[in-house]
mmCIF file of C-alpha atoms in Angstrom:
data_model
loop_
_atom_site.group_PDB
_atom_site.id
_atom_site.type_symbol
_atom_site.label_atom_id
_atom_site.label_comp_id
_atom_site.label_asym_id
_atom_site.label_seq_id
_atom_site.Cartn_x
_atom_site.Cartn_y
_atom_site.Cartn_z
ATOM 1 C CA HIS A 1 140.840 122.804 115.405
ATOM 2 C CA SER A 2 137.086 122.394 115.801
ATOM 3 C CA PHE A 3 137.072 121.115 119.383
ATOM 4 C CA PRO A 4 138.122 124.187 121.358
ATOM 5 C CA THR A 5 135.365 126.028 119.497
ATOM 6 C CA ARG A 6 132.811 123.270 120.093
ATOM 7 C CA ARG A 7 133.893 122.850 123.711
ATOM 8 C CA SER A 8 133.469 126.552 124.389
ATOM 9 C CA SER A 9 129.945 126.409 122.945
ATOM 10 C CA ASP A 10 129.038 123.292 124.938
ATOM 11 C CA LEU A 11 130.132 124.965 128.163
ATOM 12 C CA GLY A 12 128.557 128.325 127.365
ATOM 13 C CA LYS A 13 131.848 130.118 126.640
ATOM 14 C CA PHE A 14 131.326 130.707 122.916
ATOM 15 C CA PRO A 15 128.190 131.965 121.112
ATOM 16 C CA TRP A 16 126.360 129.130 119.360
ATOM 17 C CA LYS A 17 125.441 131.444 116.494
ATOM 18 C CA LYS A 18 129.128 131.687 115.559
ATOM 19 C CA LEU A 19 129.818 127.963 115.802
ATOM 20 C CA GLY A 20 128.729 127.067 112.243
ATOM 21 C CA HIS A 21 130.967 129.368 110.257
ATOM 22 C CA TYR A 22 133.922 128.842 112.601
ATOM 23 C CA ILE A 23 133.822 125.071 112.065
ATOM 24 C CA ALA A 24 133.154 125.513 108.325
ATOM 25 C CA GLY A 25 136.263 127.677 108.105
ATOM 26 C CA GLN A 26 138.300 125.002 109.898
ATOM 27 C CA TYR A 27 137.125 122.279 107.494
ATOM 28 C CA LEU A 28 137.944 124.555 104.569
ATOM 29 C CA GLY A 29 141.392 125.243 106.017
ATOM 30 C CA ALA A 30 142.079 121.496 106.286
ATOM 31 C CA PHE A 31 140.927 120.994 102.679
ATOM 32 C CA LEU A 32 143.217 123.754 101.414
ATOM 33 C CA GLY A 33 146.093 122.453 103.535
ATOM 34 C CA ALA A 34 145.784 119.052 101.859
ATOM 35 C CA ALA A 35 145.698 120.752 98.463
ATOM 36 C CA LEU A 36 148.884 122.650 99.285
ATOM 37 C CA VAL A 37 150.695 119.447 100.286
ATOM 38 C CA PHE A 38 149.436 117.680 97.145
ATOM 39 C CA PHE A 39 150.634 120.329 94.707
ATOM 40 C CA ASN A 40 153.952 120.643 96.497
ATOM 41 C CA TYR A 41 154.666 116.904 96.197
ATOM 42 C CA LYS A 42 152.714 116.060 93.035
ATOM 43 C CA ASP A 43 155.756 114.996 91.023
ATOM 44 C CA ALA A 44 156.921 112.683 93.803
ATOM 45 C CA LEU A 45 153.428 111.199 94.136
ATOM 46 C CA ASP A 46 153.223 110.597 90.378
ATOM 47 C CA ASN A 47 156.630 108.940 90.363
ATOM 48 C CA PHE A 48 155.769 106.660 93.282
ATOM 49 C CA THR A 49 152.280 105.720 92.072
ATOM 50 C CA GLY A 50 153.168 105.094 88.464
ATOM 51 C CA PRO A 51 150.678 105.257 85.585
ATOM 52 C CA GLY A 52 146.994 105.368 86.408
ATOM 53 C CA ASP A 53 144.971 106.768 89.275
ATOM 54 C CA TYR A 54 146.309 107.402 92.741
ATOM 55 C CA GLN A 55 145.800 104.445 95.037
ATOM 56 C CA VAL A 56 144.185 104.148 98.468
ATOM 57 C CA ASP A 57 145.163 100.508 99.093
ATOM 58 C CA GLY A 58 148.048 98.350 97.987
ATOM 59 C CA PRO A 59 151.830 98.694 97.897
ATOM 60 C CA ASN A 60 151.689 102.047 96.096
ATOM 61 C CA ALA A 61 148.959 103.580 98.239
ATOM 62 C CA THR A 62 149.403 107.268 99.015
ATOM 63 C CA ALA A 63 146.082 108.235 100.604
ATOM 64 C CA GLY A 64 147.535 107.580 104.054
ATOM 65 C CA ILE A 65 149.721 110.652 103.596
ATOM 66 C CA PHE A 66 146.622 112.804 103.951
ATOM 67 C CA VAL A 67 144.113 110.837 106.055
ATOM 68 C CA THR A 68 143.986 108.059 108.639
ATOM 69 C CA PHE A 69 143.159 104.381 108.135
ATOM 70 C CA PRO A 70 143.180 101.465 110.599
ATOM 71 C CA ARG A 71 145.899 98.880 110.657
ATOM 72 C CA GLU A 72 145.164 95.331 109.615
ATOM 73 C CA GLY A 73 143.051 93.475 112.157
ATOM 74 C CA ILE A 74 141.283 96.538 113.596
ATOM 75 C CA SER A 75 137.470 96.269 113.483
ATOM 76 C CA ASN A 76 135.711 99.466 112.428
ATOM 77 C CA PHE A 77 132.208 99.068 113.826
ATOM 78 C CA ASN A 78 133.083 97.176 116.987
ATOM 79 C CA GLY A 79 135.994 99.496 117.585
ATOM 80 C CA ALA A 80 133.731 102.529 117.272
ATOM 81 C CA VAL A 81 131.121 101.066 119.655
ATOM 82 C CA ASP A 82 133.829 100.179 122.148
ATOM 83 C CA GLN A 83 135.291 103.654 121.844
ATOM 84 C CA VAL A 84 132.033 105.190 123.007
ATOM 85 C CA ARG A 85 131.797 102.622 125.821
ATOM 86 C CA LEU A 86 135.367 103.323 126.859
ATOM 87 C CA ALA A 87 134.572 106.958 127.531
ATOM 88 C CA ALA A 88 132.296 105.807 130.361
ATOM 89 C CA ILE A 89 134.265 102.708 131.456
ATOM 90 C CA PRO A 90 138.008 103.400 131.136
ATOM 91 C CA SER A 91 138.917 100.061 132.750
ATOM 92 C CA LEU A 92 137.683 98.123 129.697
ATOM 93 C CA PRO A 93 139.983 99.139 126.842
ATOM 94 C CA PRO A 94 138.888 98.175 123.306
ATOM 95 C CA PRO A 95 141.360 97.299 120.545
ATOM 96 C CA ASN A 96 140.861 100.642 118.787
ATOM 97 C CA CYS A 97 140.192 103.424 121.256
ATOM 98 C CA LEU A 98 142.320 106.252 119.937
ATOM 99 C CA GLN A 99 139.694 108.454 118.318
ATOM 100 C CA VAL A 100 137.840 108.952 121.609
ATOM 101 C CA ILE A 101 140.716 108.653 124.066
ATOM 102 C CA GLY A 102 143.174 110.711 122.039
ATOM 103 C CA THR A 103 140.716 113.526 121.426
ATOM 104 C CA ALA A 104 139.537 113.484 125.046
ATOM 105 C CA LEU A 105 143.139 113.730 126.244
ATOM 106 C CA LEU A 106 143.813 116.568 123.825
ATOM 107 C CA MET A 107 140.769 118.505 125.005
ATOM 108 C CA MET A 108 141.692 117.964 128.642
ATOM 109 C CA ALA A 109 145.196 119.251 127.937
ATOM 110 C CA ILE A 110 143.912 122.317 126.070
ATOM 111 C CA SER A 111 141.369 123.004 128.814
ATOM 112 C CA ALA A 112 144.031 122.796 131.512
ATOM 113 C CA ILE A 113 146.503 124.952 129.599
ATOM 114 C CA ASN A 114 143.898 127.647 128.857
ATOM 115 C CA LEU A 115 142.290 127.642 132.299
ATOM 116 C CA PRO A 116 142.621 131.248 133.571
ATOM 117 C CA ALA A 117 142.939 130.086 137.168
ATOM 118 C CA ASN A 118 145.961 127.976 136.231
ATOM 119 C CA SER A 119 148.491 130.725 136.767
ATOM 120 C CA LYS A 120 151.422 128.322 136.463
ATOM 121 C CA VAL A 121 150.990 128.212 132.666
ATOM 122 C CA SER A 122 152.264 131.280 130.841
ATOM 123 C CA SER A 123 150.143 132.452 127.920
ATOM 124 C CA SER A 124 153.263 132.649 125.759
ATOM 125 C CA THR A 125 154.036 128.950 126.251
ATOM 126 C CA GLY A 126 150.446 127.764 125.698
ATOM 127 C CA PRO A 127 150.801 126.965 121.958
ATOM 128 C CA LEU A 128 154.033 125.050 122.596
ATOM 129 C CA LEU A 129 152.433 122.969 125.336
ATOM 130 C CA VAL A 130 149.446 122.150 123.104
ATOM 131 C CA ALA A 131 151.811 121.066 120.306
ATOM 132 C CA LEU A 132 153.775 118.855 122.702
ATOM 133 C CA SER A 133 150.498 117.334 123.914
ATOM 134 C CA VAL A 134 149.613 116.413 120.317
ATOM 135 C CA VAL A 135 153.035 114.820 119.811
ATOM 136 C CA ALA A 136 152.725 112.826 123.051
ATOM 137 C CA ILE A 137 149.243 111.570 122.120
ATOM 138 C CA GLY A 138 150.477 110.518 118.684
ATOM 139 C CA ILE A 139 153.463 108.634 120.083
ATOM 140 C CA CYS A 140 151.388 106.821 122.715
ATOM 141 C CA PHE A 141 148.133 106.166 120.832
ATOM 142 C CA GLY A 142 148.867 106.489 117.118
ATOM 143 C CA PHE A 143 149.810 102.879 116.355
ATOM 144 C CA ASN A 144 146.341 101.444 115.666
ATOM 145 C CA ALA A 145 145.001 103.960 113.173
ATOM 146 C CA GLY A 146 147.086 107.086 113.145
ATOM 147 C CA TYR A 147 145.726 109.866 115.290
ATOM 148 C CA ALA A 148 143.190 112.130 113.666
ATOM 149 C CA ILE A 149 142.041 113.621 117.019
ATOM 150 C CA ASN A 150 140.337 116.292 114.921
ATOM 151 C CA PRO A 151 137.517 115.638 112.419
ATOM 152 C CA CYS A 152 138.522 118.691 110.379
ATOM 153 C CA ARG A 153 142.016 117.346 109.938
ATOM 154 C CA ASP A 154 140.686 114.025 108.600
ATOM 155 C CA LEU A 155 137.476 114.821 106.721
ATOM 156 C CA GLY A 156 138.805 117.975 105.001
ATOM 157 C CA PRO A 157 141.728 116.176 103.320
ATOM 158 C CA ARG A 158 139.491 113.174 102.562
ATOM 159 C CA LEU A 159 137.152 115.429 100.607
ATOM 160 C CA PHE A 160 140.174 116.684 98.712
ATOM 161 C CA LEU A 161 141.187 113.093 97.871
ATOM 162 C CA LEU A 162 137.698 112.548 96.497
ATOM 163 C CA VAL A 163 138.212 115.205 93.807
ATOM 164 C CA ALA A 164 141.990 115.016 93.310
ATOM 165 C CA GLY A 165 142.385 111.560 91.802
ATOM 166 C CA TRP A 166 141.793 109.014 94.566
ATOM 167 C CA GLY A 167 138.026 108.896 93.975
ATOM 168 C CA GLY A 168 135.341 107.433 96.179
ATOM 169 C CA GLN A 169 137.680 104.756 97.501
ATOM 170 C CA ALA A 170 138.971 107.349 99.957
ATOM 171 C CA PHE A 171 135.592 106.956 101.707
ATOM 172 C CA SER A 172 134.755 103.305 100.965
ATOM 173 C CA SER A 173 138.136 101.822 101.835
ATOM 174 C CA HIS A 174 138.609 99.839 105.057
ATOM 175 C CA ASN A 175 134.871 99.191 105.395
ATOM 176 C CA HIS A 176 133.963 102.882 105.243
ATOM 177 C CA TRP A 177 136.360 103.884 107.996
ATOM 178 C CA TRP A 178 135.929 107.580 107.179
ATOM 179 C CA TRP A 179 133.034 108.191 109.599
ATOM 180 C CA ILE A 180 134.900 106.962 112.689
ATOM 181 C CA PRO A 181 137.410 109.856 112.957
ATOM 182 C CA VAL A 182 134.523 112.282 112.420
ATOM 183 C CA VAL A 183 131.940 110.929 114.855
ATOM 184 C CA CYS A 184 134.210 109.469 117.519
ATOM 185 C CA CYS A 185 136.476 112.504 117.611
ATOM 186 C CA HIS A 186 133.448 114.681 118.327
ATOM 187 C CA LEU A 187 132.425 112.328 121.131
ATOM 188 C CA GLY A 188 135.930 112.258 122.574
ATOM 189 C CA GLY A 189 136.248 116.033 122.457
ATOM 190 C CA PHE A 190 132.932 116.460 124.249
ATOM 191 C CA PHE A 191 133.747 113.880 126.938
ATOM 192 C CA GLY A 192 137.197 115.350 127.538
ATOM 193 C CA ALA A 193 135.861 118.882 127.903
ATOM 194 C CA VAL A 194 133.039 117.850 130.223
ATOM 195 C CA LEU A 195 135.364 115.695 132.330
ATOM 196 C CA HIS A 196 137.819 118.550 132.801
ATOM 197 C CA TRP A 197 134.998 120.916 133.691
ATOM 198 C CA ALA A 198 133.461 118.481 136.196
ATOM 199 C CA VAL A 199 136.727 117.496 137.874
ATOM 200 C CA VAL A 200 138.752 120.711 137.704
ATOM 201 C CA GLU A 201 136.970 123.819 136.441
ATOM 202 C CA CYS A 202 133.760 123.370 138.418
ATOM 203 C CA CYS A 203 135.599 123.028 141.739
ATOM 204 C CA TRP A 204 137.994 125.828 140.854
ATOM 205 C CA GLU A 205 135.136 128.145 139.899
ATOM 206 C CA SER A 206 133.400 127.444 143.234
ATOM 207 C CA LYS A 207 136.596 128.194 145.107
ATOM 208 C CA ASP A 208 137.176 131.386 143.138
ATOM 209 C CA GLN A 209 133.588 132.461 143.792
ATOM 210 C CA CYS A 210 134.048 132.034 147.554
ATOM 211 C CA VAL A 211 137.267 134.050 147.433
ATOM 212 C CA MET A 212 135.535 136.801 145.441
ATOM 213 C CA GLU A 213 132.660 136.929 147.920
ATOM 214 C CA LYS A 214 135.061 137.236 150.848
ATOM 215 C CA GLU A 215 137.006 139.960 149.070
ATOM 216 C CA LYS A 216 133.755 141.794 148.383
ATOM 217 C CA GLU A 217 132.778 141.576 152.055
ATOM 218 C CA VAL A 218 136.164 142.956 153.082
ATOM 219 C CA GLU A 219 135.852 145.755 150.517
ATOM 220 C CA VAL A 220 132.374 146.675 151.786
ATOM 221 C CA GLY A 221 133.651 146.679 155.354
ATOM 222 C CA ASN A 222 136.560 148.953 154.436
ATOM 223 C CA GLU A 223 134.254 151.381 152.662
ATOM 224 C CA ALA A 224 131.958 151.480 155.700
ATOM 225 C CA SER A 225 134.913 152.231 157.966
ATOM 226 C CA LYS A 226 136.074 155.046 155.699
ATOM 227 C CA SER A 227 132.604 156.595 155.617
ATOM 228 C CA GLN A 228 132.410 156.554 159.402
ATOM 229 C CA LEU A 229 135.785 158.247 159.745
ATOM 230 C CA SER A 230 134.809 160.978 157.282
ATOM 231 C CA ASP A 231 131.411 161.682 158.920
ATOM 232 C CA PRO A 232 131.603 165.167 160.607
ATOM 233 C CA SER A 233 128.925 164.228 163.125
ATOM 234 C CA LEU A 234 131.258 161.662 164.613
ATOM 235 C CA GLU A 235 134.092 164.108 165.295
ATOM 236 C CA LEU A 236 135.030 164.633 168.936
ATOM 237 C CA CYS A 237 134.119 167.937 170.522
ATOM 238 C CA PRO A 238 137.135 170.228 171.013
ATOM 239 C CA ALA A 239 138.480 170.497 174.561
ATOM 240 C CA PRO A 240 137.421 173.656 176.476
#
């Protein structure tokens, strides 16, 4: 997933010089994952599609197995503009707000689960909790247009469709929907990470810093007391 990597870079927790090849590897992994699914189910796809090229639209469309598309009646451009607006004004929900909201929720969940100060979350259960968060987001917000919530997961397979028999229609279909999961997911991931940092991490870090300073003061005081007790010049004179 590209967002934990991007989030860490945005918040200074991951070197920017490593960001490029990490994200490139994630896009490549999504491309190869789509290829694996395709070759595993190629006979079934051929049987369902019938003679001719694989289809993106129509009753025998199969592109939706690999990538997301909006349902009928969902506006691409207006939905994307409203998605960006929604990140700042949650009280005004647009008809198609998943790509920002879903990704923001996912990033907030990952940030909370991986927060070191959150001692209630065991490191061994972290992956399970992230997976359950993805399932919950899909159930609640996946009706309008699926739930990409990760540009790698959508653009990587879409590039595979381009070369595997679906052609350029994988990008041109639904009024060029392809760019919305890419751009809006990046926006949602950024907003979710920043919101969690501003509301939770920032306050927690300030609290932890105060605790560390107090502990340091206590430690310095204890060391001073020990040095005084061990100073020979402060020993009492023996009784005559």
